[in-house]
Short mmCIF file of C-alpha atoms in Angstrom, two decimals:
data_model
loop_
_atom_site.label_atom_id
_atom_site.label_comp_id
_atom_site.label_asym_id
_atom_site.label_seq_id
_atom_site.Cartn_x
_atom_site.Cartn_y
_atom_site.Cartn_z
CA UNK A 1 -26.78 -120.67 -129.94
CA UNK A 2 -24.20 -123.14 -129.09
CA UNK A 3 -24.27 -126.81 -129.71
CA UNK A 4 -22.81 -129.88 -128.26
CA UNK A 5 -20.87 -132.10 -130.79
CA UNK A 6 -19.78 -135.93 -130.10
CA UNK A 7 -17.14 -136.92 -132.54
CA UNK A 8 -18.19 -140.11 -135.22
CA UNK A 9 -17.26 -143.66 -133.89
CA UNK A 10 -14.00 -144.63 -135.98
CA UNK A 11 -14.80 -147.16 -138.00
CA UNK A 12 -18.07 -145.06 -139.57
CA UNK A 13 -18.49 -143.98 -142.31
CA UNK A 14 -19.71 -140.53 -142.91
CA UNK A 15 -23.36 -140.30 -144.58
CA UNK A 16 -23.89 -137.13 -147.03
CA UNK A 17 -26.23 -134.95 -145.46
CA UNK A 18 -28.07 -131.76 -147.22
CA UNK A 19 -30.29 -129.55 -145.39
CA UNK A 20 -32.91 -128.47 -147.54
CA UNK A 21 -35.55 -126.62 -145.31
CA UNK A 22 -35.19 -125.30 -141.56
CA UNK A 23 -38.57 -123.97 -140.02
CA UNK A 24 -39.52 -123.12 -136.32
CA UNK A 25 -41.49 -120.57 -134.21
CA UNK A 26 -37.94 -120.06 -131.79
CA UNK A 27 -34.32 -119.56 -132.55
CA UNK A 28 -33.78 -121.88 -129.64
CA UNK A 29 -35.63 -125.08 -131.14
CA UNK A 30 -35.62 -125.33 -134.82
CA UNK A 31 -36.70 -128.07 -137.24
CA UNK A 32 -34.48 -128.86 -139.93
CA UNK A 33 -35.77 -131.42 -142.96
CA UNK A 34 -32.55 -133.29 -143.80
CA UNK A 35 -31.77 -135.05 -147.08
CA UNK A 36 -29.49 -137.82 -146.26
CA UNK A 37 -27.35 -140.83 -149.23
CA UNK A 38 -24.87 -143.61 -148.87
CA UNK A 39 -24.02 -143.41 -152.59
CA UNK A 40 -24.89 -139.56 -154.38
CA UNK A 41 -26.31 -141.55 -157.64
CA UNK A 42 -28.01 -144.43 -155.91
CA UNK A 43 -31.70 -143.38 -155.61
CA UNK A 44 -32.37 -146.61 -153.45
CA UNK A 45 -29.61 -144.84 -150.50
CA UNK A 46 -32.21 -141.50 -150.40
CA UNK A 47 -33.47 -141.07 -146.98
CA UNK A 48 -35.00 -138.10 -145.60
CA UNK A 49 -34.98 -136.95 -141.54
CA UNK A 50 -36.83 -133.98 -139.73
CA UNK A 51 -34.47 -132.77 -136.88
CA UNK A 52 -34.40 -130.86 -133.85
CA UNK A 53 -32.61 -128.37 -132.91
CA UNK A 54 -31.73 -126.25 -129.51
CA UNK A 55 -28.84 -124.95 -127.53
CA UNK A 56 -28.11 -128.58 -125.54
CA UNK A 57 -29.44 -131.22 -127.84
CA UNK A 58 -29.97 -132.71 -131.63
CA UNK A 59 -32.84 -134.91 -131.74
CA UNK A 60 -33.70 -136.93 -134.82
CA UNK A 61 -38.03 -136.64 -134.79
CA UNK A 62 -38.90 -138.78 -138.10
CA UNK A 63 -36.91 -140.65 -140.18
CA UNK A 64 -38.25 -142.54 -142.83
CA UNK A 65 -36.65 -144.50 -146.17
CA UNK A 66 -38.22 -141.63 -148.42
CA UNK A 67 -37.33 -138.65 -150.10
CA UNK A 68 -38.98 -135.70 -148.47
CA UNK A 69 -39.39 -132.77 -151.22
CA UNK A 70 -40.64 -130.01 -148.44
CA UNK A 71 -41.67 -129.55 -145.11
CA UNK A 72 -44.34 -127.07 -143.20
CA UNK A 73 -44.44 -125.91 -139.89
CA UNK A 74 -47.31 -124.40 -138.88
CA UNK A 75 -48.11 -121.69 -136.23
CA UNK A 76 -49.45 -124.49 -133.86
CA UNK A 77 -46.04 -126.51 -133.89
CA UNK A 78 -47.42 -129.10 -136.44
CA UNK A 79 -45.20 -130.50 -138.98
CA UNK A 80 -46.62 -131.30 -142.54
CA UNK A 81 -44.57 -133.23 -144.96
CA UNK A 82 -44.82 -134.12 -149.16
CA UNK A 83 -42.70 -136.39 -150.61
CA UNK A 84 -42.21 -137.94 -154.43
CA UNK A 85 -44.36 -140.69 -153.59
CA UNK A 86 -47.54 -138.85 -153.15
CA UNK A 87 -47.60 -139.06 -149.09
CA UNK A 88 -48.58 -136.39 -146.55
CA UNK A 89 -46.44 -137.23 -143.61
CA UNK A 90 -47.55 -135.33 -140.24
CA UNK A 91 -47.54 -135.09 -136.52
CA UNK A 92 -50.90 -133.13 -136.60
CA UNK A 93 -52.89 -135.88 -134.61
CA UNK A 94 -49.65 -136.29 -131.71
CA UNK A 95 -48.09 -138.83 -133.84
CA UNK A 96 -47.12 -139.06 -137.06
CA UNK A 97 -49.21 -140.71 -139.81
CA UNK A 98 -48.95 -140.97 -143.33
CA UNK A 99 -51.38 -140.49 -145.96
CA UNK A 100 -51.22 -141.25 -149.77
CA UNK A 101 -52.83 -139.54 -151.86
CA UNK A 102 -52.25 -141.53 -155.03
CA UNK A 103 -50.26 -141.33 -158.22
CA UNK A 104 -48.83 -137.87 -157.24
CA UNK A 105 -45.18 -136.63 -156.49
CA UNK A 106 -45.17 -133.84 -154.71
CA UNK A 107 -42.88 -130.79 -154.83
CA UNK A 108 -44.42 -128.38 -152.37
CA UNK A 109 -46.77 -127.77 -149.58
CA UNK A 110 -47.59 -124.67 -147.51
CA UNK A 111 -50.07 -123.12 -145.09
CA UNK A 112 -52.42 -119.77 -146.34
CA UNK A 113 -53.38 -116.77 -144.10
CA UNK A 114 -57.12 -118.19 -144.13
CA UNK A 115 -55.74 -121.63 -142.52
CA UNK A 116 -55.85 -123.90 -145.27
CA UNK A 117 -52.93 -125.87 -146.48
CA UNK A 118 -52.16 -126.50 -149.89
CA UNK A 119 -49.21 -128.70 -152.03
CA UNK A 120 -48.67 -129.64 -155.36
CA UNK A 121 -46.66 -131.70 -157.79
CA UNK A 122 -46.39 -133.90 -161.25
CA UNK A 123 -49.48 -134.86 -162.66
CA UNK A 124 -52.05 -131.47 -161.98
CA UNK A 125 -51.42 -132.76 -158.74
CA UNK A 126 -52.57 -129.85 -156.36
CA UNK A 127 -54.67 -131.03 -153.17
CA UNK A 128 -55.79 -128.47 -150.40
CA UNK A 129 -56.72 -129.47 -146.89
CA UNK A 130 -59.31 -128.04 -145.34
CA UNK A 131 -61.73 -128.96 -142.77
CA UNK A 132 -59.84 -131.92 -141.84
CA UNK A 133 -59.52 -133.66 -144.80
CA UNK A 134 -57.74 -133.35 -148.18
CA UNK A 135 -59.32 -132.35 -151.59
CA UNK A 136 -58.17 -132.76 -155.00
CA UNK A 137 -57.80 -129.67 -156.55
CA UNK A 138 -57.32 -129.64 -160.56
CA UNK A 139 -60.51 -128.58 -162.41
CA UNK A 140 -59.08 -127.09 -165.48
CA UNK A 141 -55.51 -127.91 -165.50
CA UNK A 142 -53.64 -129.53 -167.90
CA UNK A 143 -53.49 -133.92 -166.98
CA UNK A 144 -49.28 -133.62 -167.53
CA UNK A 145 -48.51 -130.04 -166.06
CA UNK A 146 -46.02 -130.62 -163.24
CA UNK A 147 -46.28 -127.93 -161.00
CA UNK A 148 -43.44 -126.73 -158.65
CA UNK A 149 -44.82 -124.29 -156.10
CA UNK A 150 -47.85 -122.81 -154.94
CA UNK A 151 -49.23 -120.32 -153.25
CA UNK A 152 -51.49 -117.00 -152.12
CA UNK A 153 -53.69 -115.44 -149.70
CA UNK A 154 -56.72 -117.76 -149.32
CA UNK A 155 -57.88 -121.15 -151.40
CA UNK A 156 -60.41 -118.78 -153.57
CA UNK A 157 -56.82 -116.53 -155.20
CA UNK A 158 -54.21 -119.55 -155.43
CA UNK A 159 -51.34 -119.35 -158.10
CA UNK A 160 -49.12 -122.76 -159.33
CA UNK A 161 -46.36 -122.66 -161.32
CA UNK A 162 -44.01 -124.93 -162.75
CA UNK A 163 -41.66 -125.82 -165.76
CA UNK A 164 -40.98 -123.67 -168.32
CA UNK A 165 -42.52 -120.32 -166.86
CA UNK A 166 -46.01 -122.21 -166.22
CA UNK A 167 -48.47 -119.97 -164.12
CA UNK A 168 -51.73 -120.94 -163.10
CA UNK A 169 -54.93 -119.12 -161.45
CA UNK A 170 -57.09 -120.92 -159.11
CA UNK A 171 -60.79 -118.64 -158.41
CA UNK A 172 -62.02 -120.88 -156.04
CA UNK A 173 -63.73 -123.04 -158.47
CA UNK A 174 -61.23 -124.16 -161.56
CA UNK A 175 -57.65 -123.28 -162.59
CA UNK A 176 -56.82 -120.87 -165.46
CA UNK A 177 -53.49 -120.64 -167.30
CA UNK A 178 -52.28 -117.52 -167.97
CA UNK A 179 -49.37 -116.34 -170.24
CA UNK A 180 -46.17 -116.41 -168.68
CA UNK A 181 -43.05 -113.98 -169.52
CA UNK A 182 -40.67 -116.45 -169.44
CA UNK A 183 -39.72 -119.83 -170.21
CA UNK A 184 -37.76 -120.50 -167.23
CA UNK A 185 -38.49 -122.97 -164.29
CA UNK A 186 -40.16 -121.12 -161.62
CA UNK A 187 -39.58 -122.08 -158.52
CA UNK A 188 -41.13 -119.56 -155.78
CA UNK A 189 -43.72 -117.16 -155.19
CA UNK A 190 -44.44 -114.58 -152.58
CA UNK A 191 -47.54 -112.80 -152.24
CA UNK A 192 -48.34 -108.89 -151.35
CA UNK A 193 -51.77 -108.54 -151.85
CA UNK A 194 -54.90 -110.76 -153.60
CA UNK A 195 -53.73 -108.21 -157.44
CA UNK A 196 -49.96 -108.62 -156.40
CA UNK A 197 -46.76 -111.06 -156.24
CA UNK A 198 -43.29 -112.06 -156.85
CA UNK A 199 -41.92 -114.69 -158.23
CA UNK A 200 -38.65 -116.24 -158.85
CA UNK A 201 -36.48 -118.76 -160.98
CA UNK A 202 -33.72 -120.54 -163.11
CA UNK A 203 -31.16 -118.16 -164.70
CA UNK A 204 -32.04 -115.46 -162.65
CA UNK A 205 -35.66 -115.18 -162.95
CA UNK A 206 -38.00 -112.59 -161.18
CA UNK A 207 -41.46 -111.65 -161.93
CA UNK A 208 -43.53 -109.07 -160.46
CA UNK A 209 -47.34 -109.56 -161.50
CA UNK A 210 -50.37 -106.71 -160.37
CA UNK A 211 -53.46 -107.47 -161.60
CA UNK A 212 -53.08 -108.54 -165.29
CA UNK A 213 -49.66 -107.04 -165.74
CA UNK A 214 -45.98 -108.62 -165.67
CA UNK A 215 -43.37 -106.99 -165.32
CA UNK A 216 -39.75 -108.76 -165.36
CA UNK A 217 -36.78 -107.49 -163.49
CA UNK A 218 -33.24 -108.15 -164.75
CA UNK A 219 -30.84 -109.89 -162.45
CA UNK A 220 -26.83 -109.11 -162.23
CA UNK A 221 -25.82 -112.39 -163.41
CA UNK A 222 -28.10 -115.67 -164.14
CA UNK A 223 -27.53 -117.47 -160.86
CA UNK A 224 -30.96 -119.38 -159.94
CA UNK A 225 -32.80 -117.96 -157.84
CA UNK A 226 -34.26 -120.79 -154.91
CA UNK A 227 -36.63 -118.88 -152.60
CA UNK A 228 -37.73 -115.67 -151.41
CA UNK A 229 -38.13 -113.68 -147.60
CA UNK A 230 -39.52 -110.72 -146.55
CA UNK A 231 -36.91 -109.22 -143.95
CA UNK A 232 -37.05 -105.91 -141.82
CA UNK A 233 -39.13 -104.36 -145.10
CA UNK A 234 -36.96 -105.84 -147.76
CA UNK A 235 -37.66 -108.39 -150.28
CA UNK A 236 -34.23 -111.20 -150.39
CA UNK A 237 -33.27 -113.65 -152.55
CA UNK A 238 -31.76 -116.79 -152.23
CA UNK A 239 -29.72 -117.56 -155.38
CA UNK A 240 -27.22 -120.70 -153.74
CA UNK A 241 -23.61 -120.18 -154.64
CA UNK A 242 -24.54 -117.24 -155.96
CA UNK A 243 -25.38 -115.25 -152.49
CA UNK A 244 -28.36 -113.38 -151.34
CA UNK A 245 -29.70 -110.88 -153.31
CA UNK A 246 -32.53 -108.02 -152.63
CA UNK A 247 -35.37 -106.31 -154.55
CA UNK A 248 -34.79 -102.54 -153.72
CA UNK A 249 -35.69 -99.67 -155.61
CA UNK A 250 -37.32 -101.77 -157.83
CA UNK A 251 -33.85 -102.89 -158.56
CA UNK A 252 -32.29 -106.62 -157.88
CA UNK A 253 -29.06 -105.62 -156.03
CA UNK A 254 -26.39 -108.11 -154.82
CA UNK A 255 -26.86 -108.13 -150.40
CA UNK A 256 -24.55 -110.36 -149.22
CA UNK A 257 -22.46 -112.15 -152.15
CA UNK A 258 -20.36 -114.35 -149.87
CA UNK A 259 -23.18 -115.68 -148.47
CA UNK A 260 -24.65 -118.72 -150.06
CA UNK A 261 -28.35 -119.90 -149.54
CA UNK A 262 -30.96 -122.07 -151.45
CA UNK A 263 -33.52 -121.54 -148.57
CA UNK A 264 -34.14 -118.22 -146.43
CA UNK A 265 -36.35 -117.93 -143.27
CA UNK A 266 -37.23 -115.80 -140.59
CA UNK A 267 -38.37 -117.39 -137.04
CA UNK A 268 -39.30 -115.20 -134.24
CA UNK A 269 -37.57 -112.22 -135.88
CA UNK A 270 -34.22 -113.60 -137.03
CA UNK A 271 -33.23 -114.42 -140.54
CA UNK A 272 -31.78 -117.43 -141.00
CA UNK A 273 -30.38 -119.66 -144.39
CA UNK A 274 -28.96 -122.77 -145.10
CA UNK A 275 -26.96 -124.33 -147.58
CA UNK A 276 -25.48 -127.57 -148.30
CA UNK A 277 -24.86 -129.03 -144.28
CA UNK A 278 -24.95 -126.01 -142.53
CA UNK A 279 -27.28 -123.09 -141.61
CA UNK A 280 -26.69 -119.52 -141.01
CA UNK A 281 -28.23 -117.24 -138.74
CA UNK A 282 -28.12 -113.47 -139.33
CA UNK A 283 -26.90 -111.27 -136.40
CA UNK A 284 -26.00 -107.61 -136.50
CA UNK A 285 -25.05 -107.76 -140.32
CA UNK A 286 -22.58 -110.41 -139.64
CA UNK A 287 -23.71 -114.47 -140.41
CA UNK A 288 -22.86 -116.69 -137.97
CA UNK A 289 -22.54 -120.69 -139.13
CA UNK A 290 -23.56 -124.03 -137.48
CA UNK A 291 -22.68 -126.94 -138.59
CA UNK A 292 -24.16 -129.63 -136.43
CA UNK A 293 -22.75 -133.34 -136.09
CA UNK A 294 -25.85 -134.99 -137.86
CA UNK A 295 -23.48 -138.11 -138.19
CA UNK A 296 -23.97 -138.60 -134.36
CA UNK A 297 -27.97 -138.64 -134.18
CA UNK A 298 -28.62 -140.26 -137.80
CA UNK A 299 -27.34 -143.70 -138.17
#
């Protein structure tokens, strides 16, 4: 992949750009959910921009004065957004509309095998959408839990979890919280099976759970661990500065060390990661960096 830079006008200043997600069904046009801020401490200079990526072009799609906390892209090319306000940003219908769903700030959202979508954030705020419409989905949780990620295999096996080692069961009628290992933030989850998962942390934190049994795997150092992939039959972990770790021989094992990540993803068979403003593509063991102009397309 090889893409066209123009050089920033002069007199402009250069904005601070993060890439937090990238997401796509082709190497060749990717989506990339931008964080973008004037001033790094000024909450009122957060903006947030989903942009696209191929060989010849970058192509700002939405922009909006809001900080977007994560981004879906779903098999059909739709794009599903949550941000801290509570709003469901999406392209679903052709365009994009916005819907709040109230007092909420979302961390997470995220499609299931059965077709459902699901997010969650502060508040026992977890919401599914399903037959065209969002539903509130909190029986039994706690009014002040604030819930990180979420995920599983269909909307009657969900798991949440959140600060300090918080895990929740969802049976398809009410949410159950069940002891935790750890006290640590978890931040990711990856599901095998409906009796197995994996999830991941703060300080090096990853959980394996089957059935009614943890089991807790120690990592080489305590770098937090941001997300995790399944790639050609392994299991890697993104642990930022920290590099890319993988669960092998039911060991955690340092993969590529000099290769920083907070988010991993395969699309159409390639692995990619990003980090900071630039994203990484995978190709015969060796990583190969972009690092677009975004300063040219986002004003």
């Amino acid at each position: 992949m090889t893409i066209q830079k123009t050089q920033l006008e002069p007199d402009k200043q250069p904005l601070n750009f993060e890439i937090f997600n990238i997401s796509g069904t082709s190497r060749t046009e990717l989506y990339l959910l931008m964080h973008i801020n004037e001033e790094p401490d000024d909450w009122e200079t957060y903006r947030s921009a989903v942009v696209k990526i191929t060989p010849r072009a970058i192509e700002v799609v939405y922009y909006i004065y809001n900080w977007i906390q994560s981004m879906w892209y779903s098999p059909s090319g739709k794009i599903y957004l949550a941000s801290v306000d509570g709003e469901i940003h999406t392209n679903a219908s052709g365009s994009w509309e916005v819907l709040s769903l109230g007092k909420y700030s979302f961390n997470y959202i995220t499609g299931l095998p059965d077709g459902s979508i699901v997010c969650c954030g502060s508040g026992a705020g977890i919401f599914s959408y399903d037959d065209h419409q969002w539903k509130l989905l909190n029986k039994g949780l706690p009014d002040n839990c604030d819930l990180i990620t979420i995920g599983g295999l269909s909307l009657d096996n969900l798991y949440a979890f959140g600060k300090r080692g918080a895990v929740f069961h969802y049976d398809g009628d009410k949410w159950t919280r069940l002891e935790s290992p750890t006290s640590k933030m978890l931040v990711n989850m990856l599901p095998v099976s409906a009796d197995e998962f994996y999830c991941c942390g703060w300080s090096g934190t990853f959980l394996i759970k089957r059935k009614s049994s943890w089991e807790k795997k120690d990592a080489p150092d305590e770098h937090n661990f941001y997300s995790m992939i399944h790639f050609e039959k392994k299991l890697l972990i993104a642990a930022g500065n920290g590099g890319i770790f993988s669960f092998d021989n039911n060991e955690i094992l340092p993969l590529y060390r000099n290769m920083p990540a907070s988010n991993l993803t395969v699309i159409d068979g390639n692995l990619f990661a990003v980090y900071g403003n630039a994203f990484y593509e995978l190709n015969n063991e060796a990583w190969v960096k972009y690092e677009p102009d975004f300063g040219s397309v986002i004003k």
